[in-house]
């Protein structure tokens, strides 16, 4: 919820044209590079035809527009099985193998039609950039292939880094500047409390994306909106973060007090706790 996808799109739009995809456990090579897809011919029979995947289509567009920059965003890159999705493109992804010098024959090279841009081998054009996003506390991050990881530069996005998205978001309900400021203060206090909890760390900080959900709950009552945000989203997330900890209830109670400090939802003795 740090707004990494939001930031990736923001960066990509400043560089050039971009495409956004999200990896998941069922995503594979045929979705990404190319594969056989069922089609119905003129006789009504089902046959298989080679089709370009989303990344190969994107590279063809970039190849035909060499004066422009193209950015391919892979959201939740750690949730896909990297070796299965990229196949023989491991070398091509590396910046040192961009362009024709990184040309490889794909698994379906013998089925590529004459006149195709990559008939003699597929490569990633030099005007294509790749941004991948991932959550470093996801369990699936441990299975992320290190051969792929070392082909990327890394930038940690902290919760505070994208807090400005609350100002830029197009709110549908009457969320005014005071409510946005209150949201920022709650977010800061909650994250300070999380960071100062020995069993947790900065990695568990709550990002601004969660506070965009205020738009679903605000109906003139600010306190009620923040209360619903806590009950329906934040509390459950923190419960999962602290699952199995012997002092779980105490931790969540302390975090809730930090969150509710300035909206009158706690009793007068809260400062003594």
mmCIF file of C-alpha atoms in Angstrom:
data_model
loop_
_atom_site.group_PDB
_atom_site.id
_atom_site.type_symbol
_atom_site.label_atom_id
_atom_site.label_comp_id
_atom_site.label_asym_id
_atom_site.label_seq_id
_atom_site.Cartn_x
_atom_site.Cartn_y
_atom_site.Cartn_z
ATOM 1 C CA UNK A 1 0.000 0.000 0.000
ATOM 2 C CA UNK A 2 2.956 2.386 -0.372
ATOM 3 C CA UNK A 3 1.729 3.462 -3.799
ATOM 4 C CA UNK A 4 4.516 1.698 -5.696
ATOM 5 C CA UNK A 5 2.244 0.973 -8.677
ATOM 6 C CA UNK A 6 1.077 4.585 -8.671
ATOM 7 C CA UNK A 7 4.674 5.789 -8.601
ATOM 8 C CA UNK A 8 5.744 3.358 -11.340
ATOM 9 C CA UNK A 9 3.030 4.699 -13.651
ATOM 10 C CA UNK A 10 3.992 8.254 -12.764
ATOM 11 C CA UNK A 11 7.645 7.621 -13.650
ATOM 12 C CA UNK A 12 6.741 5.726 -16.824
ATOM 13 C CA UNK A 13 4.432 8.484 -18.092
ATOM 14 C CA UNK A 14 7.295 10.970 -17.761
ATOM 15 C CA UNK A 15 9.634 8.722 -19.772
ATOM 16 C CA UNK A 16 7.328 7.764 -22.624
ATOM 17 C CA UNK A 17 4.563 5.360 -23.570
ATOM 18 C CA UNK A 18 3.939 2.547 -21.096
ATOM 19 C CA UNK A 19 2.144 -0.769 -20.665
ATOM 20 C CA UNK A 20 1.029 -2.167 -17.307
ATOM 21 C CA UNK A 21 0.642 -5.874 -16.488
ATOM 22 C CA UNK A 22 0.369 -7.734 -13.200
ATOM 23 C CA UNK A 23 1.993 -11.114 -12.600
ATOM 24 C CA UNK A 24 0.152 -13.884 -10.770
ATOM 25 C CA UNK A 25 0.755 -17.631 -10.218
ATOM 26 C CA UNK A 26 -1.096 -18.615 -13.420
ATOM 27 C CA UNK A 27 0.748 -16.136 -15.656
ATOM 28 C CA UNK A 28 3.096 -17.900 -18.086
ATOM 29 C CA UNK A 29 5.313 -17.696 -21.172
ATOM 30 C CA UNK A 30 2.382 -17.789 -23.602
ATOM 31 C CA UNK A 31 0.868 -14.704 -21.935
ATOM 32 C CA UNK A 32 4.149 -12.825 -21.870
ATOM 33 C CA UNK A 33 6.242 -13.800 -24.922
ATOM 34 C CA UNK A 34 4.320 -16.029 -27.320
ATOM 35 C CA UNK A 35 2.427 -19.290 -27.503
ATOM 36 C CA UNK A 36 -0.192 -21.378 -29.213
ATOM 37 C CA UNK A 37 -3.745 -20.126 -28.927
ATOM 38 C CA UNK A 38 -6.946 -21.931 -29.984
ATOM 39 C CA UNK A 39 -8.902 -20.336 -32.841
ATOM 40 C CA UNK A 40 -11.789 -21.469 -35.028
ATOM 41 C CA UNK A 41 -11.038 -21.737 -38.742
ATOM 42 C CA UNK A 42 -13.431 -21.164 -41.641
ATOM 43 C CA UNK A 43 -14.633 -24.781 -41.460
ATOM 44 C CA UNK A 44 -15.549 -24.390 -37.810
ATOM 45 C CA UNK A 45 -12.688 -26.573 -36.607
ATOM 46 C CA UNK A 46 -10.633 -25.592 -33.570
ATOM 47 C CA UNK A 47 -6.958 -25.212 -34.453
ATOM 48 C CA UNK A 48 -3.951 -23.710 -32.696
ATOM 49 C CA UNK A 49 -2.141 -20.638 -33.949
ATOM 50 C CA UNK A 50 1.005 -18.943 -32.683
ATOM 51 C CA UNK A 51 0.215 -15.567 -31.108
ATOM 52 C CA UNK A 52 2.492 -12.893 -29.672
ATOM 53 C CA UNK A 53 2.303 -12.299 -25.945
ATOM 54 C CA UNK A 54 1.832 -8.865 -24.416
ATOM 55 C CA UNK A 55 5.559 -8.159 -23.973
ATOM 56 C CA UNK A 56 6.502 -9.202 -27.495
ATOM 57 C CA UNK A 57 3.725 -7.020 -28.928
ATOM 58 C CA UNK A 58 5.048 -4.129 -26.862
ATOM 59 C CA UNK A 59 8.602 -4.676 -28.138
ATOM 60 C CA UNK A 60 7.367 -4.698 -31.743
ATOM 61 C CA UNK A 61 5.706 -1.344 -31.193
ATOM 62 C CA UNK A 62 8.920 0.029 -29.675
ATOM 63 C CA UNK A 63 10.982 -1.367 -32.558
ATOM 64 C CA UNK A 64 8.794 0.490 -35.040
ATOM 65 C CA UNK A 65 9.055 3.757 -33.060
ATOM 66 C CA UNK A 66 12.768 3.963 -32.296
ATOM 67 C CA UNK A 67 12.713 7.685 -31.502
ATOM 68 C CA UNK A 68 10.327 7.175 -28.572
ATOM 69 C CA UNK A 69 10.839 5.575 -25.170
ATOM 70 C CA UNK A 70 8.672 2.682 -24.013
ATOM 71 C CA UNK A 71 8.260 1.489 -20.421
ATOM 72 C CA UNK A 72 6.896 -1.942 -19.530
ATOM 73 C CA UNK A 73 5.618 -2.091 -15.944
ATOM 74 C CA UNK A 74 5.380 -5.504 -14.257
ATOM 75 C CA UNK A 75 3.360 -5.119 -11.076
ATOM 76 C CA UNK A 76 3.809 -7.787 -8.369
ATOM 77 C CA UNK A 77 6.715 -9.276 -10.324
ATOM 78 C CA UNK A 78 7.513 -11.688 -7.479
ATOM 79 C CA UNK A 79 4.075 -13.342 -7.657
ATOM 80 C CA UNK A 80 4.793 -14.982 -11.009
ATOM 81 C CA UNK A 81 7.097 -17.930 -11.692
ATOM 82 C CA UNK A 82 9.882 -15.895 -13.292
ATOM 83 C CA UNK A 83 11.735 -18.705 -15.081
ATOM 84 C CA UNK A 84 8.491 -19.971 -16.632
ATOM 85 C CA UNK A 85 7.360 -16.527 -17.749
ATOM 86 C CA UNK A 86 10.611 -15.171 -19.182
ATOM 87 C CA UNK A 87 11.975 -18.422 -20.591
ATOM 88 C CA UNK A 88 15.049 -17.703 -22.728
ATOM 89 C CA UNK A 89 14.763 -13.934 -22.184
ATOM 90 C CA UNK A 90 16.902 -13.907 -19.023
ATOM 91 C CA UNK A 91 19.895 -12.525 -20.930
ATOM 92 C CA UNK A 92 17.812 -10.184 -23.086
ATOM 93 C CA UNK A 93 16.419 -8.405 -20.016
ATOM 94 C CA UNK A 94 19.925 -7.394 -18.911
ATOM 95 C CA UNK A 95 20.792 -3.886 -20.104
ATOM 96 C CA UNK A 96 24.092 -5.238 -21.436
ATOM 97 C CA UNK A 97 22.240 -7.518 -23.867
ATOM 98 C CA UNK A 98 19.696 -5.058 -25.228
ATOM 99 C CA UNK A 99 19.303 -4.697 -28.978
ATOM 100 C CA UNK A 100 20.250 -7.188 -31.667
ATOM 101 C CA UNK A 101 23.334 -8.398 -29.789
ATOM 102 C CA UNK A 102 20.949 -10.054 -27.319
ATOM 103 C CA UNK A 103 18.936 -11.826 -30.009
ATOM 104 C CA UNK A 104 17.619 -15.279 -29.057
ATOM 105 C CA UNK A 105 15.515 -17.921 -30.805
ATOM 106 C CA UNK A 106 12.276 -18.390 -28.930
ATOM 107 C CA UNK A 107 10.523 -21.697 -28.319
ATOM 108 C CA UNK A 108 8.183 -21.107 -31.255
ATOM 109 C CA UNK A 109 10.766 -19.648 -33.671
ATOM 110 C CA UNK A 110 9.944 -22.227 -36.357
ATOM 111 C CA UNK A 111 6.318 -21.024 -36.453
ATOM 112 C CA UNK A 112 7.037 -17.329 -36.912
ATOM 113 C CA UNK A 113 5.750 -16.033 -40.220
ATOM 114 C CA UNK A 114 7.932 -14.414 -42.889
ATOM 115 C CA UNK A 115 7.923 -10.632 -42.575
ATOM 116 C CA UNK A 116 7.676 -10.690 -38.774
ATOM 117 C CA UNK A 117 10.018 -8.172 -37.109
ATOM 118 C CA UNK A 118 11.562 -10.950 -35.026
ATOM 119 C CA UNK A 119 11.661 -13.699 -37.673
ATOM 120 C CA UNK A 120 15.425 -14.160 -37.192
ATOM 121 C CA UNK A 121 15.322 -13.975 -33.402
ATOM 122 C CA UNK A 122 13.702 -11.996 -30.610
ATOM 123 C CA UNK A 123 15.433 -9.203 -28.721
ATOM 124 C CA UNK A 124 14.400 -6.313 -26.491
ATOM 125 C CA UNK A 125 14.848 -2.983 -28.280
ATOM 126 C CA UNK A 126 17.173 -0.488 -26.630
ATOM 127 C CA UNK A 127 14.328 2.026 -26.202
ATOM 128 C CA UNK A 128 12.401 -0.375 -23.941
ATOM 129 C CA UNK A 129 12.703 0.009 -20.160
ATOM 130 C CA UNK A 130 11.281 -2.382 -17.579
ATOM 131 C CA UNK A 131 9.985 -1.464 -14.127
ATOM 132 C CA UNK A 132 9.058 -4.251 -11.713
ATOM 133 C CA UNK A 133 7.279 -3.743 -8.382
ATOM 134 C CA UNK A 134 7.119 -6.060 -5.392
ATOM 135 C CA UNK A 135 6.357 -6.058 -1.670
ATOM 136 C CA UNK A 136 9.404 -7.031 0.358
ATOM 137 C CA UNK A 137 7.355 -8.652 3.130
ATOM 138 C CA UNK A 138 5.342 -10.905 0.818
ATOM 139 C CA UNK A 139 6.112 -14.560 1.405
ATOM 140 C CA UNK A 140 6.588 -15.058 -2.351
ATOM 141 C CA UNK A 141 9.504 -12.604 -2.396
ATOM 142 C CA UNK A 142 11.759 -15.362 -1.065
ATOM 143 C CA UNK A 143 11.234 -17.389 -4.252
ATOM 144 C CA UNK A 144 12.175 -14.485 -6.538
ATOM 145 C CA UNK A 145 14.901 -15.731 -8.877
ATOM 146 C CA UNK A 146 18.230 -14.078 -8.011
ATOM 147 C CA UNK A 147 19.351 -14.395 -11.632
ATOM 148 C CA UNK A 148 16.542 -11.985 -12.465
ATOM 149 C CA UNK A 149 16.975 -9.793 -9.392
ATOM 150 C CA UNK A 150 20.550 -8.897 -10.254
ATOM 151 C CA UNK A 151 19.429 -7.588 -13.646
ATOM 152 C CA UNK A 152 17.546 -4.725 -11.986
ATOM 153 C CA UNK A 153 18.577 -1.676 -10.040
ATOM 154 C CA UNK A 154 16.661 -1.513 -6.741
ATOM 155 C CA UNK A 155 14.833 1.354 -5.069
ATOM 156 C CA UNK A 156 12.962 1.042 -1.782
ATOM 157 C CA UNK A 157 9.659 2.935 -1.737
ATOM 158 C CA UNK A 158 8.674 3.864 1.802
ATOM 159 C CA UNK A 159 5.201 4.815 2.946
ATOM 160 C CA UNK A 160 6.152 8.484 3.335
ATOM 161 C CA UNK A 161 7.543 8.702 -0.210
ATOM 162 C CA UNK A 162 4.164 8.604 -1.935
ATOM 163 C CA UNK A 163 1.991 10.398 0.618
ATOM 164 C CA UNK A 164 1.453 13.188 -1.928
ATOM 165 C CA UNK A 165 -0.884 10.854 -3.812
ATOM 166 C CA UNK A 166 -3.543 11.826 -1.252
ATOM 167 C CA UNK A 167 -3.333 15.396 -2.555
ATOM 168 C CA UNK A 168 -3.360 14.371 -6.219
ATOM 169 C CA UNK A 169 -6.140 11.773 -6.008
ATOM 170 C CA UNK A 170 -9.465 12.673 -7.653
ATOM 171 C CA UNK A 171 -11.823 12.152 -4.732
ATOM 172 C CA UNK A 172 -15.419 11.351 -5.656
ATOM 173 C CA UNK A 173 -16.839 12.424 -2.283
ATOM 174 C CA UNK A 174 -16.315 15.684 -0.419
ATOM 175 C CA UNK A 175 -12.877 14.909 0.978
ATOM 176 C CA UNK A 176 -11.409 18.314 1.782
ATOM 177 C CA UNK A 177 -7.891 19.464 2.615
ATOM 178 C CA UNK A 178 -8.494 19.161 6.385
ATOM 179 C CA UNK A 179 -9.519 15.508 6.070
ATOM 180 C CA UNK A 180 -6.494 14.804 3.864
ATOM 181 C CA UNK A 181 -4.211 16.427 6.438
ATOM 182 C CA UNK A 182 -5.849 14.361 9.187
ATOM 183 C CA UNK A 183 -5.260 11.235 7.095
ATOM 184 C CA UNK A 184 -1.577 12.093 6.718
ATOM 185 C CA UNK A 185 -1.183 12.673 10.449
ATOM 186 C CA UNK A 186 -2.925 9.388 11.276
ATOM 187 C CA UNK A 187 -0.740 7.582 8.786
ATOM 188 C CA UNK A 188 2.422 9.098 10.279
ATOM 189 C CA UNK A 189 1.435 8.314 13.874
ATOM 190 C CA UNK A 190 0.399 4.767 13.004
ATOM 191 C CA UNK A 191 3.633 4.130 11.115
ATOM 192 C CA UNK A 192 5.741 5.599 13.906
ATOM 193 C CA UNK A 193 4.004 3.217 16.312
ATOM 194 C CA UNK A 194 4.582 0.280 13.939
ATOM 195 C CA UNK A 195 8.264 1.158 13.539
ATOM 196 C CA UNK A 196 8.664 1.403 17.314
ATOM 197 C CA UNK A 197 7.025 -1.976 17.909
ATOM 198 C CA UNK A 198 9.900 -4.467 18.509
ATOM 199 C CA UNK A 199 8.069 -7.313 16.777
ATOM 200 C CA UNK A 200 7.533 -5.221 13.626
ATOM 201 C CA UNK A 201 9.668 -2.760 11.621
ATOM 202 C CA UNK A 202 9.525 -0.037 8.952
ATOM 203 C CA UNK A 203 8.806 -2.767 6.399
ATOM 204 C CA UNK A 204 5.302 -3.094 7.886
ATOM 205 C CA UNK A 205 4.393 0.586 7.529
ATOM 206 C CA UNK A 206 0.966 1.372 6.066
ATOM 207 C CA UNK A 207 1.058 3.247 2.764
ATOM 208 C CA UNK A 208 -1.141 6.039 1.453
ATOM 209 C CA UNK A 209 -3.061 3.700 -0.863
ATOM 210 C CA UNK A 210 -5.043 2.405 2.105
ATOM 211 C CA UNK A 211 -6.204 5.907 2.981
ATOM 212 C CA UNK A 212 -7.668 6.401 -0.487
ATOM 213 C CA UNK A 213 -10.405 4.025 0.697
ATOM 214 C CA UNK A 214 -11.777 6.904 2.766
ATOM 215 C CA UNK A 215 -13.609 7.821 -0.418
ATOM 216 C CA UNK A 216 -15.783 4.725 0.060
ATOM 217 C CA UNK A 217 -16.811 5.669 3.587
ATOM 218 C CA UNK A 218 -17.092 9.428 3.818
ATOM 219 C CA UNK A 219 -20.678 10.652 3.976
ATOM 220 C CA UNK A 220 -20.266 13.844 5.937
ATOM 221 C CA UNK A 221 -19.003 12.159 9.127
ATOM 222 C CA UNK A 222 -15.194 12.279 9.176
ATOM 223 C CA UNK A 223 -14.763 10.274 12.385
ATOM 224 C CA UNK A 224 -17.060 7.531 11.105
ATOM 225 C CA UNK A 225 -15.126 7.329 7.851
ATOM 226 C CA UNK A 226 -11.811 6.865 9.661
ATOM 227 C CA UNK A 227 -13.419 4.353 12.023
ATOM 228 C CA UNK A 228 -14.668 2.253 9.085
ATOM 229 C CA UNK A 229 -11.268 2.457 7.419
ATOM 230 C CA UNK A 230 -9.690 1.019 10.561
ATOM 231 C CA UNK A 231 -12.259 -1.726 11.092
ATOM 232 C CA UNK A 232 -12.567 -2.864 7.476
ATOM 233 C CA UNK A 233 -8.975 -2.557 6.240
ATOM 234 C CA UNK A 234 -6.215 -1.570 8.652
ATOM 235 C CA UNK A 235 -7.096 -3.735 11.653
ATOM 236 C CA UNK A 236 -7.320 -6.908 9.560
ATOM 237 C CA UNK A 237 -4.007 -6.189 7.864
ATOM 238 C CA UNK A 238 -2.260 -5.589 11.188
ATOM 239 C CA UNK A 239 -3.862 -8.746 12.558
ATOM 240 C CA UNK A 240 -2.205 -10.741 9.759
ATOM 241 C CA UNK A 241 1.130 -9.005 10.361
ATOM 242 C CA UNK A 242 1.039 -10.009 14.025
ATOM 243 C CA UNK A 243 -0.541 -13.444 13.646
ATOM 244 C CA UNK A 244 0.948 -15.931 16.102
ATOM 245 C CA UNK A 245 2.550 -13.306 18.350
ATOM 246 C CA UNK A 246 1.720 -13.939 22.025
ATOM 247 C CA UNK A 247 1.074 -10.227 22.667
ATOM 248 C CA UNK A 248 -0.911 -9.656 19.486
ATOM 249 C CA UNK A 249 -3.884 -7.959 21.162
ATOM 250 C CA UNK A 250 -1.639 -5.573 23.067
ATOM 251 C CA UNK A 251 0.214 -4.613 19.892
ATOM 252 C CA UNK A 252 -2.963 -3.959 17.902
ATOM 253 C CA UNK A 253 -4.521 -1.994 20.787
ATOM 254 C CA UNK A 254 -1.445 0.239 20.946
ATOM 255 C CA UNK A 255 -1.522 0.796 17.193
ATOM 256 C CA UNK A 256 -5.221 1.617 17.308
ATOM 257 C CA UNK A 257 -4.586 4.225 20.010
ATOM 258 C CA UNK A 258 -1.926 5.849 17.850
ATOM 259 C CA UNK A 259 -4.307 5.887 14.889
ATOM 260 C CA UNK A 260 -7.220 7.369 16.865
ATOM 261 C CA UNK A 261 -5.225 9.909 18.864
ATOM 262 C CA UNK A 262 -6.817 13.068 17.486
ATOM 263 C CA UNK A 263 -10.373 12.200 16.497
ATOM 264 C CA UNK A 264 -12.120 11.729 19.822
ATOM 265 C CA UNK A 265 -12.564 7.980 19.454
ATOM 266 C CA UNK A 266 -10.512 7.157 22.557
ATOM 267 C CA UNK A 267 -11.272 7.878 26.181
ATOM 268 C CA UNK A 268 -9.691 10.577 28.332
ATOM 269 C CA UNK A 269 -7.379 8.085 30.027
ATOM 270 C CA UNK A 270 -5.703 7.023 26.800
ATOM 271 C CA UNK A 271 -2.650 9.188 27.397
ATOM 272 C CA UNK A 272 -1.974 7.278 30.596
ATOM 273 C CA UNK A 273 -1.766 3.917 28.754
#
